[in-house]
Amino acid sequence: MNRFGNKFCISLFGESHGPAVGVVIDGVKPGLPLSEADFEPDLARRRSGATGTTTRQETDVPEILSGVYEGRTTGAPLAILFRNGNTRPGDYEAFKAMPRPGHADYVAGIKFDGFQDPRGGGHFSGRLTLPLVAAGVVAKKMLSCTASAKVVAIGDAEDASEWESLLNQAIVEGDSLGGIVECRVSGVPAGLGEPFFDSVESLLSHLVFAIPGVRGVEFGDGFAAARLRGSEHNDPLGADGPVTNHAGGVNGGISNGAEIVFRVAFKPTSSIRKPQETWNRAEDRPGTLVCPGRHDACIALRGAVVVEAAAAIVLAGLI
Amino acid sequence: MNRFGNKFCISLFGESHGPAVGVVIDGVKPGLPLSEADFEPDLARRRSGATGTTTRQETDVPEILSGVYEGRTTGAPLAILFRNGNTRPGDYEAFKAMPRPGHADYVAGIKFDGFQDPRGGGHFSGRLTLPLVAAGVVAKKMLSCTASAKVVAIGDAEDASEWESLLNQAIVEGDSLGGIVECRVSGVPAGLGEPFFDSVESLLSHLVFAIPGVRGVEFGDGFAAARLRGSEHNDPLGADGPVTNHAGGVNGGISNGAEIVFRVAFKPTSSIRKPQETWNRAEDRPGTLVCPGRHDACIALRGAVVVEAAAAIVLAGLI
Amino acid sequence: MNRFGNKFCISLFGESHGPAVGVVIDGVKPGLPLSEADFEPDLARRRSGATGTTTRQETDVPEILSGVYEGRTTGAPLAILFRNGNTRPGDYEAFKAMPRPGHADYVAGIKFDGFQDPRGGGHFSGRLTLPLVAAGVVAKKMLSCTASAKVVAIGDAEDASEWESLLNQAIVEGDSLGGIVECRVSGVPAGLGEPFFDSVESLLSHLVFAIPGVRGVEFGDGFAAARLRGSEHNDPLGADGPVTNHAGGVNGGISNGAEIVFRVAFKPTSSIRKPQETWNRAEDRPGTLVCPGRHDACIALRGAVVVEAAAAIVLAGLI
Amino acid sequence: MNRFGNKFCISLFGESHGPAVGVVIDGVKPGLPLSEADFEPDLARRRSGATGTTTRQETDVPEILSGVYEGRTTGAPLAILFRNGNTRPGDYEAFKAMPRPGHADYVAGIKFDGFQDPRGGGHFSGRLTLPLVAAGVVAKKMLSCTASAKVVAIGDAEDASEWESLLNQAIVEGDSLGGIVECRVSGVPAGLGEPFFDSVESLLSHLVFAIPGVRGVEFGDGFAAARLRGSEHNDPLGADGPVTNHAGGVNGGISNGAEIVFRVAFKPTSSIRKPQETWNRAEDRPGTLVCPGRHDACIALRGAVVVEAAAAIVLAGLI
């Protein structure tokens, strides 16, 4: 389904090259100051421009359609619309016949009996993270805790000074790179999360795995915890809770008052200029595909603010 | 909440040392042959006995309370009950005053204002995975695909021949080990999963992160995908779908017909005999805690069948 | 589905002549005193005994399986079990071949491909209102407002002095009577209910129409409001809200602080001794059916406490 | 919440005098032909114009924002937007200080801490039925059964020939009339509805009671069934199901293959020109209110197509 959350609930809609993308948010606290300008900082972080991001210039102008009156939220559903601009549907005609490896083109055709919008991935496009980031901005206004996400690795480089040359090299080769985003949420009160099934990790991973390109999620020590001993991984308890944070801020699915820490693995961008083998469905024979060049070289770059939005959305539903 | 799923929906209840644990399952197909004996193979896999598992001998006798008539499911809710036996609540008196590091004891006290059942973790106990495994048995009966999970690493050893000595050593030292479980689901039709928020990965990770002790979930190449290039990670497409499986069977959140492959990191068991620092809440001063000895040395050992059950439950809700 | 509610959530299970009926309740406030004895007053109101109620003597002994520790609710799911006793499945063998007019026998066979439990209506039995009443008892403990329901009409008699003779006459004739239950909830704070779809009336009617035999629900002036003018029906407003109560305590789907008043129409009991025409499915020809005699002559009699429970369950999910 | 349904799911947003109202629909079958023109017939039925309807001329031009590609639904969420025109917010300034009797003005102020949009009832406006009717149009495209609703009574007149003079008289007097809408759904397969809580009646009443102004819902014989005997109300069964239809097409909450028949009581319009007593909150003293004249004299007139839409939306979620 295209909705997430019970108390703070979002419904996404839109396609990459259709008229618009948007979000309806239910469960917004009344009385929050909100205007279109409030979205700009996070939208700017998501926007292209840096080395390794798409050259598609998106307009990204939010329009608040409902839920705000005289500059404050009303408590009624908040609908935010982004008209699509700079669409070049012609770019995507080829993918109708030849689905892009690593993309949803192939499965969308099966799932929707061939009726899906094929332009730019349609509803599967990374452009859907735009209204997600907008929902995150609203969520953050409801929170006293602070979510902050950033890229911590690109390819096999964890040192940011190496990234630009790595990205430039990948761009030159028509290839792409994966990366890792780390998100930290500080100021979270202890006691959030619902046993058995709505653990903090369950809710966060649910939303984060909906972000296109995510391949893994881990909390605290994460996969490294599997190599530790209990005496190394357990966080000793002091008067005010755990005194170390191997758990990443969650025990038994419930926040323990420490910083929530999780990492997200993004795969390398699927769309690459390097020729790839696919199946030409129009002619029922093998085909070779070259994706046009205006894609991100590393989706983790623009993914950080999306992960941060996801964290805020989950927490707004838990407080 | 204690319920998961929309089409195949489970509600868990019970505490480790209360009268019983159980599950109510809604959305069961009518006409499936089902008897108490059908649960035994998976219950046996979850039961203690092997090196490194608890010495608490649980009875694990399922009673079907509803939803079956003359040996077949009726389509009405299926309730399965397990009476608790061999409870030793005295074991846990100490934890009321001194919460166990790494456990839910501390957060449960905050969340439930001190009214939680403290015996053996109460509702947070790993014993709740017993009805989850039972629900998995029912789910498997509804599936034409096959879920299969196994331990692939204990501590830093991926070779099973090393595991017994590692476990014995940890037991001797009063310590515990983490591990990794890998689950493969074959025979999955392409097209399952719902954009945007109910991706296959979102649903699987949601349920898997509800299993006590899970710290990470990754699909296909997982975190390693972050170190690959697009030309390495993308699965070329042939006439019948992807011809390699770096994606782990899912593109754009939708199953692509290939085997679904995911790995789950289990932390080392929190309960260890080695003395740990905690806070003595009764006397408001630091305390040292020794957990009694009948716990698993590695929860991944008994976690594999639980992960497999989780996969079956998610898939039964998608078909 | 067999679950209702988001914040206070119940899952029912069981069949009339199976091993048990029961309920799992999620969202119970921790720290409420609760014991099996607390259920008896409402169970007694639901139990047979008065003129016009079934002579089946049900045992109705609740067993709390989880969610209570040392006499207080823990905040974990509360499971309550009622073992079925005095089952006479032989009574119902005939209905397998010949579905009872007015009952779910016919539709259950279609819905569940013939695999439903046919004994006493199986999961469609009025016996499922037993765990519903139990859930109502728990809900009432969470409320500061007071729900109170009673029969206000039997057949065409609104005067209670006429009811006993009416019922006796119907029993003698092997027939049954309908009735109307009125429920009033006082002490409800203004502001409950969620626009647009979860109006107070929407939630109450949803649950009340799940009670077997309900044919109509109306709030405040109800159907009579359709015959009034706005100047007659509108409640003038004073300093503390409405000064009359034609609306039945709800405006725009939101409680207005006045007493919530609604009425529920129960149809006459479907099971009657008078011969009825049905279809003999075993022999594929018309058949005549006589239902055995131990049914309620008027289901509204035992329905009042069920309606009251429904009101409490809905309100426990709104506060 | 502002969403309804699980399989066919709608989210409404918007305010009467804000920028727009709209709906996001999830669960639309892919491949259905759909264009803006398809909405016109039902929108025209909802539009003002007939005797007794508002003189506010709404533009009601739907814009499909997503979910349609080359004239067919894609299976992705369908978002439909209606820009508001002809808004006269000045009309409503007075209601901020003096809530209208019978309206949501008073409760909205309490629920949303005074931050609600007060113009024309804001999100509580009957204008929200516009996107609901639009969703009904989409739902009808997915159905093989046919929903049809019409007014069957205005005030105390069930004969349509009396209605015009009744309405004109009420308008002259500055007053309003209630009415009753009857909805019939034919061609419904037997077996729809989910025991225990999602009975056909539960789902229909849930959505119908969300329509502003509804005070009662009854199925088949409805409240009259309470006055009947079992031998009169039970529908005898023939080879193909019930041969009469006192039940209104539903037994045990499950459709029985007969026409689903239900009636909906609409209260008289709350907004009337006749002076009404209210509370002047600005000056904390009693006040007298006169509502401006462009309201419906009887909301049932435009309510029929809304009820029909609600029936279609519920059924689209059950098939």
Short mmCIF file of C-alpha atoms in Angstrom, two decimals, chain C residues 1-4 10 12 99-104 106-107 110-112 123-125 128-129 132 154-156 158 166 169-170 173 175-180 190-199 201-203 205-207 209-212 214-220 222-223 225-231 233-242 246-248 250-252 254-256 263-270 272 274 276-279, chain D residues 1-4 10 12 99-104 106-107 110-112 123-125 128-129 132 154-156 158 166 169-170 173 175-180 190-199 201-203 205-207 209-212 214-220 222-223 225-231 233-242 246-248 250-252 254-256 263-270 272 274 276-279:
data_model
loop_
_atom_site.label_atom_id
_atom_site.label_comp_id
_atom_site.label_asym_id
_atom_site.label_seq_id
_atom_site.Cartn_x
_atom_site.Cartn_y
_atom_site.Cartn_z
CA MET C 1 -11.14 -9.58 9.80
CA ASN C 2 -11.50 -10.73 13.37
CA ARG C 3 -9.84 -7.73 14.87
CA PHE C 4 -11.27 -4.35 15.71
CA ILE C 10 -9.47 -6.90 20.07
CA LEU C 12 -11.89 -12.77 18.67
CA PRO C 99 -29.28 -24.36 6.19
CA ARG C 100 -31.45 -22.45 8.64
CA PRO C 101 -33.32 -19.47 7.12
CA GLY C 102 -32.05 -16.16 8.51
CA HIS C 103 -28.81 -17.74 9.70
CA ALA C 104 -25.28 -17.64 8.36
CA TYR C 106 -26.00 -20.74 3.85
CA VAL C 107 -23.47 -17.95 3.31
CA ILE C 110 -20.32 -20.45 0.16
CA LYS C 111 -17.65 -18.29 1.77
CA PHE C 112 -15.62 -21.13 3.24
CA HIS C 123 -17.72 -18.88 14.38
CA PHE C 124 -20.98 -17.06 13.46
CA SER C 125 -22.62 -18.09 16.70
CA LEU C 128 -18.86 -15.11 20.18
CA THR C 129 -20.49 -12.22 22.03
CA LEU C 132 -16.86 -9.46 23.33
CA ILE C 154 -39.77 -5.94 22.43
CA GLY C 155 -41.86 -6.51 19.34
CA ASP C 156 -44.20 -3.54 19.18
CA GLU C 158 -42.27 -0.26 24.46
CA LEU C 166 -45.50 -11.34 24.72
CA GLN C 169 -46.84 -16.26 23.78
CA ALA C 170 -44.04 -16.32 21.21
CA GLU C 173 -46.11 -20.54 19.29
CA ASP C 175 -41.83 -18.12 17.21
CA SER C 176 -39.55 -15.22 18.17
CA LEU C 177 -39.61 -11.44 18.65
CA GLY C 178 -37.36 -8.55 17.68
CA GLY C 179 -36.47 -5.71 19.98
CA ILE C 180 -34.67 -2.42 20.41
CA ALA C 190 -15.95 16.69 23.87
CA GLY C 191 -13.51 16.21 21.00
CA LEU C 192 -13.41 12.42 20.49
CA GLY C 193 -13.70 10.97 16.98
CA GLU C 194 -11.54 11.51 13.92
CA PRO C 195 -12.66 13.25 10.78
CA PHE C 196 -13.30 12.22 8.06
CA PHE C 197 -13.82 8.48 8.29
CA ASP C 198 -13.54 7.60 11.95
CA SER C 199 -16.49 9.55 13.22
CA GLU C 201 -20.94 7.12 14.75
CA SER C 202 -18.80 5.27 12.18
CA LEU C 203 -16.81 3.43 14.83
CA SER C 205 -21.93 1.40 14.13
CA HIS C 206 -19.02 -0.64 12.74
CA LEU C 207 -18.75 -2.63 15.95
CA PHE C 209 -23.34 -4.10 13.24
CA ALA C 210 -20.86 -6.93 13.91
CA ILE C 211 -23.15 -8.17 16.70
CA PRO C 212 -25.30 -10.99 15.29
CA VAL C 214 -28.48 -6.17 14.37
CA ARG C 215 -30.50 -4.58 11.55
CA GLY C 216 -30.28 -0.87 12.32
CA VAL C 217 -28.39 1.78 14.27
CA GLU C 218 -29.45 5.39 14.85
CA PHE C 219 -28.02 8.27 16.87
CA GLY C 220 -29.94 10.93 18.78
CA GLY C 222 -32.13 9.04 14.43
CA PHE C 223 -34.59 8.19 11.67
CA ALA C 225 -34.62 13.41 12.48
CA ALA C 226 -35.49 12.90 8.81
CA ARG C 227 -39.00 14.15 9.65
CA LEU C 228 -37.86 17.21 11.58
CA ARG C 229 -36.98 20.72 10.51
CA GLY C 230 -33.57 22.21 11.16
CA SER C 231 -35.09 24.62 13.65
CA HIS C 233 -33.44 19.32 15.31
CA ASN C 234 -30.52 21.73 15.86
CA ASP C 235 -29.33 21.86 19.45
CA PRO C 236 -28.88 25.48 20.61
CA LEU C 237 -25.47 26.16 22.12
CA GLY C 238 -24.85 27.54 25.59
CA ALA C 239 -21.65 28.39 27.40
CA ASP C 240 -20.81 24.70 27.93
CA GLY C 241 -22.00 23.22 24.67
CA PRO C 242 -25.40 22.06 23.42
CA HIS C 246 -31.21 15.90 19.45
CA ALA C 247 -27.80 15.07 18.00
CA GLY C 248 -27.17 12.26 20.47
CA VAL C 250 -22.11 13.91 18.29
CA ASN C 251 -21.65 16.77 15.78
CA GLY C 252 -19.62 16.39 12.64
CA ILE C 254 -16.99 14.41 17.04
CA SER C 255 -18.35 14.05 20.58
CA ASN C 256 -19.79 17.33 21.84
CA ARG C 263 -30.50 2.82 19.48
CA VAL C 264 -29.97 -0.61 17.98
CA ALA C 265 -32.63 -2.69 16.22
CA PHE C 266 -32.34 -6.44 16.75
CA LYS C 267 -34.20 -8.72 14.41
CA PRO C 268 -36.29 -11.57 15.84
CA THR C 269 -34.23 -14.71 16.60
CA SER C 270 -33.74 -16.72 13.43
CA ILE C 272 -37.59 -20.93 15.70
CA LYS C 274 -42.16 -23.14 13.75
CA GLN C 276 -39.67 -23.08 7.90
CA GLU C 277 -38.98 -23.64 4.23
CA THR C 278 -35.38 -24.21 3.28
CA TRP C 279 -33.43 -26.15 0.70
CA MET D 1 -8.26 9.06 10.34
CA ASN D 2 -8.85 10.35 6.87
CA ARG D 3 -8.40 7.05 5.17
CA PHE D 4 -10.86 4.24 4.65
CA ILE D 10 -9.09 6.27 0.00
CA LEU D 12 -9.43 12.56 1.63
CA PRO D 99 -20.47 28.44 16.37
CA ARG D 100 -23.45 27.32 14.33
CA PRO D 101 -25.86 24.99 16.19
CA GLY D 102 -25.86 21.50 14.71
CA HIS D 103 -22.51 22.08 12.99
CA ALA D 104 -19.01 20.90 13.78
CA TYR D 106 -18.09 23.97 18.26
CA VAL D 107 -16.42 20.53 18.47
CA ILE D 110 -12.23 21.94 21.05
CA LYS D 111 -10.61 19.13 19.10
CA PHE D 112 -8.09 21.27 17.26
CA HIS D 123 -12.47 20.00 6.63
CA PHE D 124 -15.92 19.19 8.10
CA SER D 125 -17.68 20.75 5.12
CA LEU D 128 -15.56 16.86 1.18
CA THR D 129 -18.23 14.64 -0.34
CA LEU D 132 -15.82 10.96 -2.11
CA ILE D 154 -38.30 14.32 2.40
CA GLY D 155 -39.64 15.41 5.76
CA ASP D 156 -42.68 13.26 6.35
CA GLU D 158 -42.63 9.67 0.91
CA LEU D 166 -42.46 21.22 0.92
CA GLN D 169 -42.12 26.29 1.92
CA ALA D 170 -39.06 25.47 4.02
CA GLU D 173 -39.47 30.06 6.13
CA ASP D 175 -35.83 26.46 7.57
CA SER D 176 -34.69 23.02 6.35
CA LEU D 177 -35.96 19.43 5.98
CA GLY D 178 -34.54 15.99 6.66
CA GLY D 179 -34.87 13.06 4.32
CA ILE D 180 -34.22 9.40 3.70
CA ALA D 190 -22.72 -14.29 -2.18
CA GLY D 191 -19.83 -14.61 0.28
CA LEU D 192 -18.56 -11.03 0.66
CA GLY D 193 -17.83 -9.66 4.14
CA GLU D 194 -15.51 -10.86 6.84
CA PRO D 195 -16.58 -12.28 10.16
CA PHE D 196 -16.45 -11.16 12.93
CA PHE D 197 -15.89 -7.43 12.69
CA ASP D 198 -15.91 -6.59 9.00
CA SER D 199 -19.47 -7.56 8.25
CA GLU D 201 -23.20 -3.89 7.37
CA SER D 202 -20.24 -2.82 9.53
CA LEU D 203 -18.23 -1.59 6.57
CA SER D 205 -22.36 1.85 8.01
CA HIS D 206 -18.80 2.92 8.87
CA LEU D 207 -18.45 4.81 5.62
CA PHE D 209 -21.92 7.50 8.97
CA ALA D 210 -18.87 9.49 7.86
CA ILE D 211 -21.09 11.42 5.43
CA PRO D 212 -22.07 14.71 7.08
CA VAL D 214 -26.34 11.01 8.60
CA ARG D 215 -28.28 10.04 11.75
CA GLY D 216 -29.29 6.42 11.03
CA VAL D 217 -28.57 3.38 8.87
CA GLU D 218 -30.72 0.28 8.54
CA PHE D 219 -30.54 -2.86 6.39
CA GLY D 220 -33.43 -4.78 4.88
CA GLY D 222 -34.26 -2.43 9.48
CA PHE D 223 -35.91 -0.96 12.55
CA ALA D 225 -37.60 -5.92 11.89
CA ALA D 226 -37.69 -5.26 15.62
CA ARG D 227 -41.48 -5.39 15.36
CA LEU D 228 -41.64 -8.61 13.36
CA ARG D 229 -41.65 -12.24 14.38
CA GLY D 230 -39.01 -14.69 13.24
CA SER D 231 -41.55 -16.46 11.06
CA HIS D 233 -38.66 -11.84 9.02
CA ASN D 234 -36.71 -14.99 8.10
CA ASP D 235 -36.19 -15.38 4.38
CA PRO D 236 -37.00 -18.94 3.23
CA LEU D 237 -34.22 -20.57 1.24
CA GLY D 238 -34.58 -21.98 -2.24
CA ALA D 239 -32.10 -23.70 -4.52
CA ASP D 240 -30.30 -20.41 -5.25
CA GLY D 241 -30.49 -18.72 -1.87
CA PRO D 242 -33.15 -16.65 -0.15
CA HIS D 246 -36.20 -9.13 4.53
CA ALA D 247 -32.51 -9.38 5.43
CA GLY D 248 -31.48 -6.84 2.81
CA VAL D 250 -26.84 -9.95 4.21
CA ASN D 251 -26.85 -12.88 6.68
CA GLY D 252 -24.33 -13.19 9.47
CA ILE D 254 -21.97 -11.97 4.67
CA SER D 255 -23.69 -11.14 1.38
CA ASN D 256 -26.21 -13.81 0.43
CA ARG D 263 -31.68 3.15 4.07
CA VAL D 264 -29.95 6.23 5.39
CA ALA D 265 -31.56 8.97 7.49
CA PHE D 266 -30.28 12.48 6.84
CA LYS D 267 -31.00 15.15 9.39
CA PRO D 268 -32.34 18.53 8.22
CA THR D 269 -29.59 20.92 7.11
CA SER D 270 -28.04 22.63 10.10
CA ILE D 272 -30.78 27.85 8.34
CA LYS D 274 -34.12 31.26 10.94
CA GLN D 276 -30.88 30.32 16.31
CA GLU D 277 -29.50 30.57 19.81
CA THR D 278 -25.81 30.02 20.20
CA TRP D 279 -22.98 31.23 22.40
#
